[in-house]
Amino acid sequence: MEKAEEGLSDLVSALDNQGDIKDDGMAEFESYAAKTEEALAPAFDHIILLQARRQALTSQRVSGNDRSGQPSPVQGSEALSTTVISQTQTKATELPPLPVSTFAGNIWEWDNFWEIFSNNTHSKDLPEMVEYNYLLDALEGEARESIMKYRVTKNNYPKAVASLHKKYNNKEALVNHLVDRLECCALRTPSIKHQRSLLEQLQAITTQLQDKGEDVNSSWLVKKVLAKFPDSTKRKVIIKKQGLSMEMPFIMSLLFQLIDETLSSEEMFQVFAEKPHQ
């Protein structure tokens, strides 16, 4: 399998060194590469499955010998036996599951996506072709299209990752986008349900801004966020604030706390105000 992967990479390098290639030659190569990748993908999946089963059997064998008292190479030292079992279980967990999250190009989702993908796949000791296929499975829409310019080879995997980081790991672009989202957040209706939804949206956006080092505690921004809620809610929040110490600064986290308390009281009132079913 490694020879097939190396052969495909060598062919890519040879074509690149030739300079201009006729359309029919390129089409023939693309067809060959696609068939090769299609043939290799199931093989990679079977390798991972077999490795997982082997690790599971090894773990069960070691654990079974320990429980039954049968001779084991590691007996004679209880601490050593525990260490070996622990190492076996650790190795079994090193095999990455298929990524559970996907990324379609929303820049504010990049940090979370990459952290999960890196922990599950990118940081593991796997062939780069396997990691590349996991990455393609996890990408959708614009994000997937942005790396389709690279042929699926082990040498192009680092290039595809670098391209994604350059496009989506952009602090300035993310901050500007988050500010725009904050501006656009609006209440659909004055209902408590929609006020709760608005609060959660605002909390998510301001948390991301803080994570990027932005100050969200300025007086004008606190007032701007509070202004998005109905007058009845604003009035109750201000009354709650006046009941606190004058030395306590009116920062964003305090605003969210007071809004949450106000909405929680209204939600509780609605529960008790509902007429019982006949």
Coordinates of C-alpha atoms in Angstrom, one line a residue:
M1 CA 0.0 0.0 0.0
E2 CA 2.8 2.3 0.8
K3 CA 4.4 1.5 -2.5
A4 CA 1.2 2.4 -4.3
E5 CA 1.1 5.7 -2.4
E6 CA 4.7 6.4 -3.2
G7 CA 4.2 5.5 -6.8
L8 CA 1.3 7.9 -7.1
S9 CA 3.4 10.7 -5.5
D10 CA 6.3 10.0 -7.8
L11 CA 4.0 10.2 -10.8
V12 CA 2.7 13.6 -9.6
S13 CA 6.3 14.9 -9.2
A14 CA 7.2 13.6 -12.6
L15 CA 4.2 15.4 -14.2
D16 CA 5.0 18.6 -12.3
N17 CA 8.6 18.5 -13.6
Q18 CA 7.5 18.2 -17.2
G19 CA 5.9 21.6 -17.2
D20 CA 2.9 22.0 -19.5
I21 CA 0.9 18.8 -20.0
K22 CA -1.7 18.2 -22.7
D23 CA -5.3 18.1 -21.7
D24 CA -5.7 14.4 -22.6
G25 CA -2.6 13.5 -20.6
M26 CA -3.9 15.4 -17.6
A27 CA -7.3 13.8 -17.9
E28 CA -5.7 10.4 -18.1
F29 CA -3.7 11.1 -15.0
E30 CA -6.7 12.4 -13.1
S31 CA -8.6 9.3 -14.0
Y32 CA -5.8 7.0 -12.8
A33 CA -5.3 9.0 -9.6
A34 CA -9.0 8.9 -8.8
K35 CA -9.2 5.1 -9.3
T36 CA -6.1 4.6 -7.2
E37 CA -7.5 6.7 -4.3
E38 CA -10.8 4.9 -4.6
A39 CA -9.0 1.5 -4.3
L40 CA -6.8 2.6 -1.4
A41 CA -9.5 4.2 0.8
P42 CA -11.2 0.9 1.8
A43 CA -7.8 -0.7 2.5
F44 CA -6.9 2.1 4.9
D45 CA -10.2 1.6 6.7
H46 CA -9.6 -2.1 7.0
I47 CA -6.1 -1.5 8.4
I48 CA -7.5 0.8 11.1
L49 CA -10.3 -1.7 11.9
L50 CA -7.8 -4.6 12.2
Q51 CA -5.5 -2.5 14.4
A52 CA -8.3 -1.7 16.7
R53 CA -9.4 -5.4 17.0
R54 CA -5.8 -6.4 17.6
Q55 CA -5.4 -3.9 20.4
A56 CA -8.7 -5.0 21.9
L57 CA -7.7 -8.7 21.8
T58 CA -4.4 -7.9 23.4
S59 CA -6.0 -5.9 26.1
Q60 CA -8.5 -8.7 26.8
R61 CA -5.7 -11.3 26.9
V62 CA -3.6 -9.3 29.4
S63 CA -6.7 -8.5 31.5
G64 CA -7.8 -12.2 31.5
N65 CA -4.5 -13.5 32.5
D66 CA -4.4 -11.1 35.4
R67 CA -7.8 -12.2 36.7
S68 CA -7.3 -15.9 36.3
G69 CA -3.9 -16.0 37.9
Q70 CA -2.3 -17.8 34.9
P71 CA 1.4 -17.2 34.2
S72 CA 2.1 -14.0 32.4
P73 CA 5.4 -12.4 31.3
V74 CA 4.6 -9.4 33.4
Q75 CA 3.8 -11.3 36.6
G76 CA 6.2 -11.0 39.4
S77 CA 5.6 -7.3 39.7
E78 CA 2.1 -6.0 40.3
A79 CA 3.2 -2.5 39.4
L80 CA 4.7 -3.6 36.2
S81 CA 1.5 -5.5 35.2
T82 CA -0.6 -2.5 35.9
T83 CA 1.7 -0.4 33.8
V84 CA 1.5 -2.8 30.8
I85 CA -2.3 -3.0 30.9
S86 CA -2.5 0.8 31.1
Q87 CA -0.1 1.2 28.1
T88 CA -2.2 -1.3 26.1
Q89 CA -5.4 0.5 26.9
T90 CA -3.8 3.8 26.0
K91 CA -2.6 2.5 22.6
A92 CA -6.1 1.2 21.9
T93 CA -7.5 4.7 22.3
E94 CA -4.9 6.2 20.0
L95 CA -6.9 5.1 16.9
P96 CA -9.0 8.0 15.7
P97 CA -12.7 7.8 15.2
L98 CA -14.3 9.4 12.2
P99 CA -14.5 13.1 13.0
V100 CA -17.9 13.8 14.5
S101 CA -17.9 17.5 13.5
T102 CA -17.9 19.0 10.1
F103 CA -16.7 22.4 8.8
A104 CA -18.4 24.2 5.9
G105 CA -16.5 27.5 5.9
N106 CA -18.0 29.5 8.8
I107 CA -14.9 31.2 10.1
W108 CA -16.3 31.5 13.6
E109 CA -16.5 27.7 13.8
W110 CA -12.9 27.1 12.7
D111 CA -11.1 27.1 16.1
N112 CA -13.5 24.5 17.5
F113 CA -13.4 22.3 14.4
W114 CA -9.7 22.3 14.2
E115 CA -9.2 21.5 17.9
I116 CA -11.4 18.4 17.6
F117 CA -10.0 17.3 14.3
S118 CA -6.4 17.7 15.5
N119 CA -7.1 15.7 18.7
N120 CA -8.9 13.0 16.8
T121 CA -6.8 12.6 13.7
H122 CA -4.1 15.2 12.8
S123 CA -2.0 14.7 15.9
K124 CA -2.1 10.9 15.6
D125 CA 0.7 8.7 14.1
L126 CA -1.2 7.9 10.9
P127 CA -0.2 7.8 7.2
E128 CA -0.8 11.3 5.7
M129 CA -3.1 9.8 3.0
V130 CA -5.4 8.5 5.8
E131 CA -5.4 11.9 7.5
Y132 CA -6.1 13.5 4.2
N133 CA -9.2 11.3 3.6
Y134 CA -10.4 12.0 7.1
L135 CA -10.0 15.7 6.5
L136 CA -12.0 15.5 3.2
D137 CA -14.8 13.6 5.0
A138 CA -15.0 16.4 7.6
L139 CA -15.1 19.3 5.2
E140 CA -18.2 20.5 3.3
G141 CA -19.1 23.3 0.9
E142 CA -16.8 26.2 0.5
A143 CA -14.1 24.7 2.8
R144 CA -13.9 21.5 0.8
E145 CA -13.8 23.3 -2.5
S146 CA -11.0 25.5 -1.3
I147 CA -8.6 22.5 -1.1
M148 CA -9.8 20.6 -4.2
K149 CA -7.0 22.3 -6.1
Y150 CA -4.6 19.9 -4.4
R151 CA -4.4 16.3 -5.6
V152 CA -5.0 13.8 -2.8
T153 CA -1.5 12.6 -2.1
K154 CA 0.5 12.4 1.1
N155 CA 2.8 15.3 -0.1
N156 CA -0.2 17.6 -0.6
Y157 CA -1.8 17.0 2.8
P158 CA 0.4 19.6 4.6
K159 CA -0.3 22.0 1.8
A160 CA -4.1 21.6 2.2
V161 CA -3.9 22.0 6.0
A162 CA -1.8 25.2 5.6
S163 CA -4.2 26.6 3.0
L164 CA -7.2 26.1 5.4
H165 CA -5.3 27.7 8.3
K166 CA -4.4 30.7 6.1
K167 CA -8.0 31.2 5.0
Y168 CA -9.9 30.5 8.2
N169 CA -7.4 31.0 11.1
N170 CA -7.6 34.8 10.5
K171 CA -8.1 36.8 13.7
E172 CA -8.9 40.1 12.1
A173 CA -11.4 38.6 9.7
L174 CA -13.0 36.7 12.5
V175 CA -13.3 39.7 14.8
N176 CA -14.9 41.8 12.0
H177 CA -17.3 39.0 11.3
L178 CA -18.3 38.6 15.0
V179 CA -18.8 42.4 15.3
D180 CA -21.1 42.2 12.2
R181 CA -23.0 39.3 13.8
L182 CA -23.4 41.3 17.0
E183 CA -24.8 44.2 15.1
C184 CA -27.3 42.0 13.3
C185 CA -28.6 40.2 16.4
A186 CA -32.2 41.3 16.9
L187 CA -35.2 40.1 18.8
R188 CA -37.7 38.2 16.7
T189 CA -40.6 38.8 19.1
P190 CA -40.9 40.1 22.7
S191 CA -41.6 36.6 24.0
I192 CA -39.5 35.2 26.8
K193 CA -38.5 32.3 24.5
H194 CA -37.1 34.6 21.9
Q195 CA -35.4 36.8 24.5
R196 CA -33.7 33.7 25.9
S197 CA -32.5 32.8 22.3
L198 CA -31.2 36.3 21.8
L199 CA -29.3 36.2 25.1
E200 CA -27.6 32.9 24.2
Q201 CA -26.6 34.3 20.8
L202 CA -25.1 37.4 22.3
Q203 CA -23.2 35.3 24.9
A204 CA -21.7 33.1 22.3
I205 CA -20.5 36.1 20.2
T206 CA -19.0 38.1 23.1
T207 CA -17.3 35.0 24.4
Q208 CA -15.6 34.5 21.1
L209 CA -14.6 38.1 21.0
Q210 CA -13.1 37.8 24.4
D211 CA -11.2 34.7 23.4
K212 CA -9.6 36.7 20.6
G213 CA -8.5 39.4 23.1
E214 CA -11.2 42.0 22.4
D215 CA -12.6 44.2 25.2
V216 CA -16.4 43.6 25.5
N217 CA -16.8 45.5 28.8
S218 CA -16.9 49.1 27.5
S219 CA -20.0 51.1 28.7
W220 CA -21.2 51.8 25.1
L221 CA -21.1 48.1 24.2
V222 CA -22.9 47.0 27.4
K223 CA -25.6 49.6 26.7
K224 CA -25.8 48.5 23.1
V225 CA -26.4 44.9 24.1
L226 CA -29.0 45.8 26.7
A227 CA -30.8 48.0 24.1
K228 CA -31.6 44.9 22.1
F229 CA -34.1 43.7 24.8
P230 CA -37.7 45.1 25.4
D231 CA -38.2 48.0 27.7
S232 CA -39.8 45.8 30.4
T233 CA -36.7 43.6 30.6
K234 CA -34.4 46.6 30.5
R235 CA -36.3 48.2 33.4
K236 CA -36.0 45.1 35.5
V237 CA -32.3 44.7 34.8
I238 CA -31.6 48.3 35.7
I239 CA -33.5 47.9 39.0
K240 CA -31.5 44.8 39.8
K241 CA -28.3 46.7 39.0
Q242 CA -29.3 49.6 41.3
G243 CA -29.7 47.1 44.1
L244 CA -26.0 46.2 43.9
S245 CA -23.0 48.0 45.3
M246 CA -22.1 51.2 43.4
E247 CA -18.5 50.0 43.3
M248 CA -19.4 46.9 41.2
P249 CA -18.6 47.7 37.5
F250 CA -21.4 47.1 35.0
I251 CA -19.5 44.8 32.8
M252 CA -20.8 42.4 30.1
S253 CA -20.8 39.3 32.4
L254 CA -22.8 41.1 35.0
L255 CA -25.3 42.3 32.4
F256 CA -25.8 38.7 31.1
Q257 CA -26.2 37.5 34.7
L258 CA -29.0 40.1 35.4
I259 CA -30.7 39.4 32.1
D260 CA -30.6 35.7 32.8
E261 CA -32.1 36.2 36.3
T262 CA -34.8 38.3 34.9
L263 CA -35.8 35.8 32.2
S264 CA -35.6 32.9 34.6
S265 CA -38.1 34.7 36.9
E266 CA -40.4 35.2 33.9
E267 CA -40.1 31.6 32.8
M268 CA -40.9 30.4 36.3
F269 CA -43.9 32.7 36.4
Q270 CA -45.2 31.3 33.1
V271 CA -44.9 27.8 34.4
F272 CA -47.1 28.6 37.5
A273 CA -49.5 30.7 35.5
E274 CA -50.3 28.0 33.0
K275 CA -53.8 26.6 33.5
P276 CA -53.8 22.9 34.4
H277 CA -55.2 20.6 31.8
Q278 CA -58.7 19.4 32.5

